[in-house]
Coordinates of C-alpha atoms in Angstrom, one line a residue:
A1 CA 39.4 42.8 -27.2
E2 CA 39.0 40.7 -24.2
L3 CA 40.1 37.1 -23.9
Y4 CA 38.7 34.8 -21.2
L5 CA 40.4 31.6 -20.2
Y6 CA 38.8 29.4 -17.5
K7 CA 41.1 26.9 -15.9
F8 CA 39.8 24.2 -13.6
G9 CA 42.4 22.5 -11.6
V10 CA 43.7 22.1 -8.1
M11 CA 42.4 25.5 -6.9
E12 CA 39.0 24.8 -8.4
C13 CA 38.3 28.4 -9.4
P14 CA 38.4 30.2 -12.8
V15 CA 41.5 32.1 -13.9
T16 CA 40.6 35.1 -16.1
L17 CA 43.1 36.6 -18.5
I18 CA 42.3 40.0 -19.8
E19 CA 44.1 41.4 -22.8
Q20 CA 44.8 45.1 -22.6
S21 CA 47.4 46.8 -24.8
N22 CA 49.2 43.4 -25.4
T23 CA 49.6 43.0 -21.6
F24 CA 48.1 39.9 -19.9
V25 CA 46.9 40.3 -16.3
N26 CA 46.3 37.2 -14.2
K27 CA 43.3 37.8 -11.9
L28 CA 43.0 35.1 -9.3
G29 CA 41.0 36.9 -6.6
S30 CA 41.0 35.6 -3.2
I31 CA 41.7 31.9 -3.1
T32 CA 41.8 29.7 -0.1
P33 CA 43.1 26.3 -0.9
K34 CA 41.0 23.4 0.4
S35 CA 42.6 21.3 3.1
I36 CA 43.2 17.7 2.1
P37 CA 41.0 15.5 4.3
T38 CA 42.8 12.9 6.3
S39 CA 41.6 9.4 5.7
K40 CA 39.1 8.3 8.3
K41 CA 40.1 5.3 10.2
L42 CA 37.9 2.3 9.7
N43 CA 36.9 0.5 12.8
F44 CA 33.9 -1.0 14.7
D45 CA 34.1 1.5 17.5
F46 CA 34.5 -1.1 20.3
K47 CA 33.5 0.3 23.6
G48 CA 33.6 -2.4 26.2
D49 CA 35.5 -4.7 28.4
D50 CA 38.1 -6.9 26.7
T51 CA 37.6 -9.7 29.2
R52 CA 33.9 -9.7 28.8
L53 CA 34.4 -9.8 25.0
K54 CA 36.7 -12.8 25.3
D55 CA 34.0 -14.6 27.3
I56 CA 31.3 -13.7 24.8
V57 CA 33.3 -14.9 21.8
K58 CA 34.3 -18.1 23.6
S59 CA 30.6 -18.8 24.4
L60 CA 29.5 -18.0 20.8
C61 CA 32.1 -20.5 19.5
L62 CA 31.0 -23.2 21.9
Q63 CA 27.2 -22.8 21.6
F64 CA 26.8 -21.5 18.0
N65 CA 30.0 -22.7 16.2
F66 CA 30.8 -19.0 15.5
L67 CA 34.4 -19.2 14.1
Q68 CA 36.3 -21.8 12.1
D69 CA 39.1 -22.7 14.5
T70 CA 41.4 -23.8 11.6
N71 CA 41.3 -20.4 9.9
S72 CA 40.2 -17.8 12.5
S73 CA 41.1 -17.9 16.1
Q74 CA 39.1 -16.2 18.8
K75 CA 42.1 -14.1 19.5
E76 CA 42.3 -12.9 15.8
F77 CA 38.6 -12.0 15.9
I78 CA 39.0 -10.0 19.1
E79 CA 42.0 -8.1 17.6
V80 CA 40.0 -7.2 14.5
F81 CA 36.8 -6.3 16.5
T82 CA 38.7 -4.0 18.9
T83 CA 41.3 -2.5 16.5
K84 CA 41.4 1.3 16.0
D85 CA 42.1 0.9 12.2
L86 CA 40.9 -2.1 10.2
K87 CA 43.2 -1.1 7.3
N88 CA 46.1 -2.4 9.4
C89 CA 44.7 -5.8 9.9
N90 CA 45.7 -8.6 7.6
V91 CA 43.9 -11.6 9.0
K92 CA 41.0 -13.5 7.5
I93 CA 38.0 -14.1 9.8
Q94 CA 36.1 -17.1 8.6
I95 CA 32.8 -17.8 10.3
A96 CA 31.8 -21.4 10.9
C97 CA 28.1 -20.8 11.4
Q98 CA 25.5 -20.1 8.8
T99 CA 25.4 -16.5 7.6
N100 CA 21.9 -15.9 9.0
M101 CA 23.2 -17.0 12.4
F102 CA 26.1 -14.6 12.0
T103 CA 23.7 -11.8 11.5
L104 CA 22.0 -12.6 14.8
I105 CA 25.4 -12.6 16.5
Q106 CA 26.4 -9.4 14.7
D107 CA 23.2 -7.6 15.9
N108 CA 24.1 -8.6 19.5
L109 CA 27.8 -7.6 19.1
K110 CA 26.6 -4.1 18.0
K111 CA 25.8 -3.5 21.7
L112 CA 29.6 -3.5 22.2
A113 CA 30.6 -2.0 19.0
P114 CA 28.0 0.2 17.3
N115 CA 29.9 0.3 14.0
F116 CA 29.8 -3.5 13.5
K117 CA 27.6 -2.9 10.6
D118 CA 27.1 -4.7 7.3
A119 CA 28.8 -1.9 5.2
I120 CA 31.9 -1.7 7.5
I121 CA 32.2 -5.5 7.6
E122 CA 32.3 -5.5 3.8
K123 CA 34.7 -2.5 3.6
S124 CA 37.1 -4.3 5.9
N125 CA 37.5 -7.2 3.4
L126 CA 38.3 -9.4 6.4
F127 CA 35.2 -11.5 6.9
Y128 CA 34.3 -14.7 5.0
S129 CA 31.5 -17.2 5.1
Q130 CA 31.9 -20.8 6.1
N131 CA 32.5 -21.7 2.4
G132 CA 35.1 -19.0 2.0
T133 CA 33.0 -16.3 0.2
K134 CA 33.7 -12.7 1.3
L135 CA 30.8 -11.3 3.3
T136 CA 29.1 -8.4 1.7
A137 CA 26.6 -5.9 3.0
Q138 CA 24.0 -7.2 0.5
N139 CA 24.3 -10.9 1.5
L140 CA 24.2 -10.0 5.2
S141 CA 21.1 -7.9 4.7
K142 CA 19.4 -10.7 2.7
S143 CA 20.3 -13.3 5.4
R144 CA 18.9 -11.0 8.1
K145 CA 15.6 -10.7 6.4
K146 CA 15.2 -14.4 6.0
T147 CA 16.0 -15.1 9.6
N148 CA 13.4 -16.5 12.0
F149 CA 15.1 -18.1 15.0
S150 CA 13.4 -20.2 17.7
E151 CA 12.8 -18.8 21.1
E152 CA 15.4 -21.3 22.5
I153 CA 18.1 -19.8 20.3
K154 CA 17.1 -16.2 21.1
T155 CA 17.2 -17.1 24.8
K156 CA 20.7 -18.7 24.6
M157 CA 21.9 -15.6 22.7
E158 CA 20.5 -13.2 25.3
K159 CA 22.2 -15.2 28.1
I160 CA 25.5 -14.9 26.4
F161 CA 25.2 -11.1 26.0
S162 CA 23.6 -10.4 29.4

């Protein structure tokens, strides 16, 4: 008589027990344990000049009321934007502009940090709207679709990033 037992566990392969003359034999075959993946660092992948970024953020704050000075300093935003691992950040970045304006700023900041995307902003849990609501990928996407800025605003934005 043969007895088969399938075990699903850490090794993720079946273990077969065969009964022969009251002797149990454990057949594992060739098993190569899977390596445990290291957690990927979450960041915006900033590739640029820190001094230029400071100038851009300062201009955005002056011309478009980008950040709330009481809750989010320009320095804190730059630290979050340039960090190698967002999981190590414990600041709250609160924007002062409308969310649709933030999406225009965000799209331009992607030139400096290609991962400054809706999903990563949401995963970071660091960004909040002017009324204190956490920014999500969904509300950023909706705001972007509803956006239709004047040529004057687009020109000002282009000057800041040129």
